[in-house]
mmCIF file of C-alpha atoms in Angstrom:
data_model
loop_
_atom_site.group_PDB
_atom_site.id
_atom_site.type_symbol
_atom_site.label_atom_id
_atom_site.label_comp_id
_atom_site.label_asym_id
_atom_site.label_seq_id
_atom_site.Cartn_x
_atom_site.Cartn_y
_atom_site.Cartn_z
ATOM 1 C CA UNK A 1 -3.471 169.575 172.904
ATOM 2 C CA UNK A 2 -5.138 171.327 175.487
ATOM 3 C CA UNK A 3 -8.236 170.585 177.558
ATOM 4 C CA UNK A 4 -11.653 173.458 177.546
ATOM 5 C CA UNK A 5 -14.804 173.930 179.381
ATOM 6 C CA UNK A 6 -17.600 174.030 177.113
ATOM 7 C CA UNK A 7 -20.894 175.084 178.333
ATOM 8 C CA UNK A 8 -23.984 173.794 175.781
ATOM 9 C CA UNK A 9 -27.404 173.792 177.151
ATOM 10 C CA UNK A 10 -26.126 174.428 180.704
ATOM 11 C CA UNK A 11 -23.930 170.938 180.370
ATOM 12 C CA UNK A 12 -20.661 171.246 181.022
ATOM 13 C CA UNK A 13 -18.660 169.550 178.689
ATOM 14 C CA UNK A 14 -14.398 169.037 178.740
ATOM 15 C CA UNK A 15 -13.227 169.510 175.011
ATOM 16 C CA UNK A 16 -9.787 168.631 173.508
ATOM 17 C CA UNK A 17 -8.397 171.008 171.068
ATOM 18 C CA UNK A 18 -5.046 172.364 169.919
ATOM 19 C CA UNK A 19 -4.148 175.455 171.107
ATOM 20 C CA UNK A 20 -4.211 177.117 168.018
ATOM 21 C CA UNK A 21 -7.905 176.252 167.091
ATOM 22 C CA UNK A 22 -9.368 176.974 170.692
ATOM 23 C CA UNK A 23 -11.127 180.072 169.413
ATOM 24 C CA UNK A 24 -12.763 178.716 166.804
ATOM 25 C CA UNK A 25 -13.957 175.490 169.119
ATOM 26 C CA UNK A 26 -15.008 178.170 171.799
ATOM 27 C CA UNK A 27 -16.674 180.293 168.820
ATOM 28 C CA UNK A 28 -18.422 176.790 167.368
ATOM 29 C CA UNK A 29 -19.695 176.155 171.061
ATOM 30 C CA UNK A 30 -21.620 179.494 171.296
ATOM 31 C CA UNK A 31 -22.746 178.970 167.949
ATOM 32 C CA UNK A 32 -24.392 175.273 169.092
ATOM 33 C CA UNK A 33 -25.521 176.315 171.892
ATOM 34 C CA UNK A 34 -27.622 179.224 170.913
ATOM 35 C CA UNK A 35 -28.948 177.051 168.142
ATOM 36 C CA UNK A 36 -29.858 174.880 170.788
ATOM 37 C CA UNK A 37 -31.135 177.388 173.234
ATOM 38 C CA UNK A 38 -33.456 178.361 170.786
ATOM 39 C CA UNK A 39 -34.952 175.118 169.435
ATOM 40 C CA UNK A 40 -35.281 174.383 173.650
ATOM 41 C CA UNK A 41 -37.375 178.179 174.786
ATOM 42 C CA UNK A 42 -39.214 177.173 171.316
ATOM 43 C CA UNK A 43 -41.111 174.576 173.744
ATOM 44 C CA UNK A 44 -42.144 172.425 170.619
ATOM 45 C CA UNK A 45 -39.086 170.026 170.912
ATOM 46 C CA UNK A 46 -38.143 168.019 174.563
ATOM 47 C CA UNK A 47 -35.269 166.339 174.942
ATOM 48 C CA UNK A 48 -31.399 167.395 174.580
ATOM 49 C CA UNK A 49 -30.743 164.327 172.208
ATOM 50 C CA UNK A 50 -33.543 165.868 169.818
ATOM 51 C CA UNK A 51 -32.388 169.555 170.174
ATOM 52 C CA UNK A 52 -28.907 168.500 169.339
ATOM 53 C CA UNK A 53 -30.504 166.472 166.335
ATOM 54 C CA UNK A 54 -32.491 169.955 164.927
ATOM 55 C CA UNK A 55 -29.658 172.156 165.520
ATOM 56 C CA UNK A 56 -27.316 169.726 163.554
ATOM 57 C CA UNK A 57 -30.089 169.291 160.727
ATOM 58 C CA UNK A 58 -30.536 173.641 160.596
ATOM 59 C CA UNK A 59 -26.534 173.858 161.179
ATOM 60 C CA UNK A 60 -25.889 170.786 158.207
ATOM 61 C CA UNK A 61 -28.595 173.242 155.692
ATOM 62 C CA UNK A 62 -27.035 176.399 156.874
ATOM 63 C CA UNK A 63 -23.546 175.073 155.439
ATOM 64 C CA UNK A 64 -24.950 173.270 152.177
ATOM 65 C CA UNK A 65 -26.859 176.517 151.362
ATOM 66 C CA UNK A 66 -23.494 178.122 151.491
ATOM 67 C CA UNK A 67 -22.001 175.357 149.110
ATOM 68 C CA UNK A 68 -24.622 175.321 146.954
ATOM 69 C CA UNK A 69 -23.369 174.694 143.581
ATOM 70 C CA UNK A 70 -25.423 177.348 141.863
ATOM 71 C CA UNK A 71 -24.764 179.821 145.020
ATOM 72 C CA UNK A 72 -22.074 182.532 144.932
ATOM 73 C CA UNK A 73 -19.829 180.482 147.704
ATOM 74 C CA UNK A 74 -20.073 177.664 145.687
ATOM 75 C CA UNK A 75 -17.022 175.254 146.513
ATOM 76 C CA UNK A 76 -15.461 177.740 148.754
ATOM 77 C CA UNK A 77 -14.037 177.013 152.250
ATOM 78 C CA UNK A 78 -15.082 178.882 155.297
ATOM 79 C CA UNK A 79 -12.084 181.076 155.507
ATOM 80 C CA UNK A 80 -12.646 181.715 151.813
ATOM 81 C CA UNK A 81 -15.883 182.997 152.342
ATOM 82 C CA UNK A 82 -14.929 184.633 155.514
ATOM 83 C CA UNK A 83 -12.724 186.588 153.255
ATOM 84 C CA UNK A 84 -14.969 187.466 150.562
ATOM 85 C CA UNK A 85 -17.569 188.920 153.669
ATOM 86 C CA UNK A 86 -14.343 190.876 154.894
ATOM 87 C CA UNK A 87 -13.644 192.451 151.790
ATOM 88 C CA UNK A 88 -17.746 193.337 151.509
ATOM 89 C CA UNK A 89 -17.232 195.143 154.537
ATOM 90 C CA UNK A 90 -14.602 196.810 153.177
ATOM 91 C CA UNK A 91 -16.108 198.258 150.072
ATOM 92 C CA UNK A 92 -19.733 198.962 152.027
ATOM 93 C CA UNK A 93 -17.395 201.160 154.899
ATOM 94 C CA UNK A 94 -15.614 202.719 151.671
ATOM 95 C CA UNK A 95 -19.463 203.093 150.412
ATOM 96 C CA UNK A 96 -20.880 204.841 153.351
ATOM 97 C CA UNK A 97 -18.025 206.973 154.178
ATOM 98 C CA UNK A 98 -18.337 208.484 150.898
ATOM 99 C CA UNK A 99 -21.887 209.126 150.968
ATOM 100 C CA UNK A 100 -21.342 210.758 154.607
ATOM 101 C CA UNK A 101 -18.886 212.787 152.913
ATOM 102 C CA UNK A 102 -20.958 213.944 150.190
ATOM 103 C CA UNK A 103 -23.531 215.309 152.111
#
């Protein structure tokens, strides 16, 4: 395990991880704390425990709207549908290359 410095809201806070998942802590962290940045410079909310209370409750529908069981990610994992947005990229690139080339 290994120890970071995590930033959120201009708190500092130490964060155990294993090595091997300290990118995806440190790319969680930015995630939270812009969620949280915004609910705060939205002046409608006061108080960190509330802020981290929205930003869970927006972060919890962001991830069910991905699982919905109707949805097109429906039961996927993360990394599956971090795959499925790769290979979109992939085709779109292919997509706009070849309209480039055809003009």
């Amino acid at each position: 395990m290994i120890q970071i410095k995590a930033n959120i809201m201009g708190q500092v806070y130490s964060l155990a991880c294993r090595k091997d998942e300290e990118a995806i802590l440190r790319a969680a962290v930015g995630y939270l704390d812009g969620k949280m940045c915004t609910i705060r410079d939205g002046g409608k909310i006061r108080g960190t425990d509330r802020i981290a209370v929205m930003a869970a409750l927006g972060m919890a529908a962001e991830l069910l709207s991905v699982k919905a069981p109707d949805g097109p990610f429906s039961g996927k994992a993360m990394s599956e549908v971090q795959e499925r947005i790769a290979a979109m990229h992939v085709v779109l690139d292919a997509a706009l290359a070849q309209q480039k080339n055809s003009f």
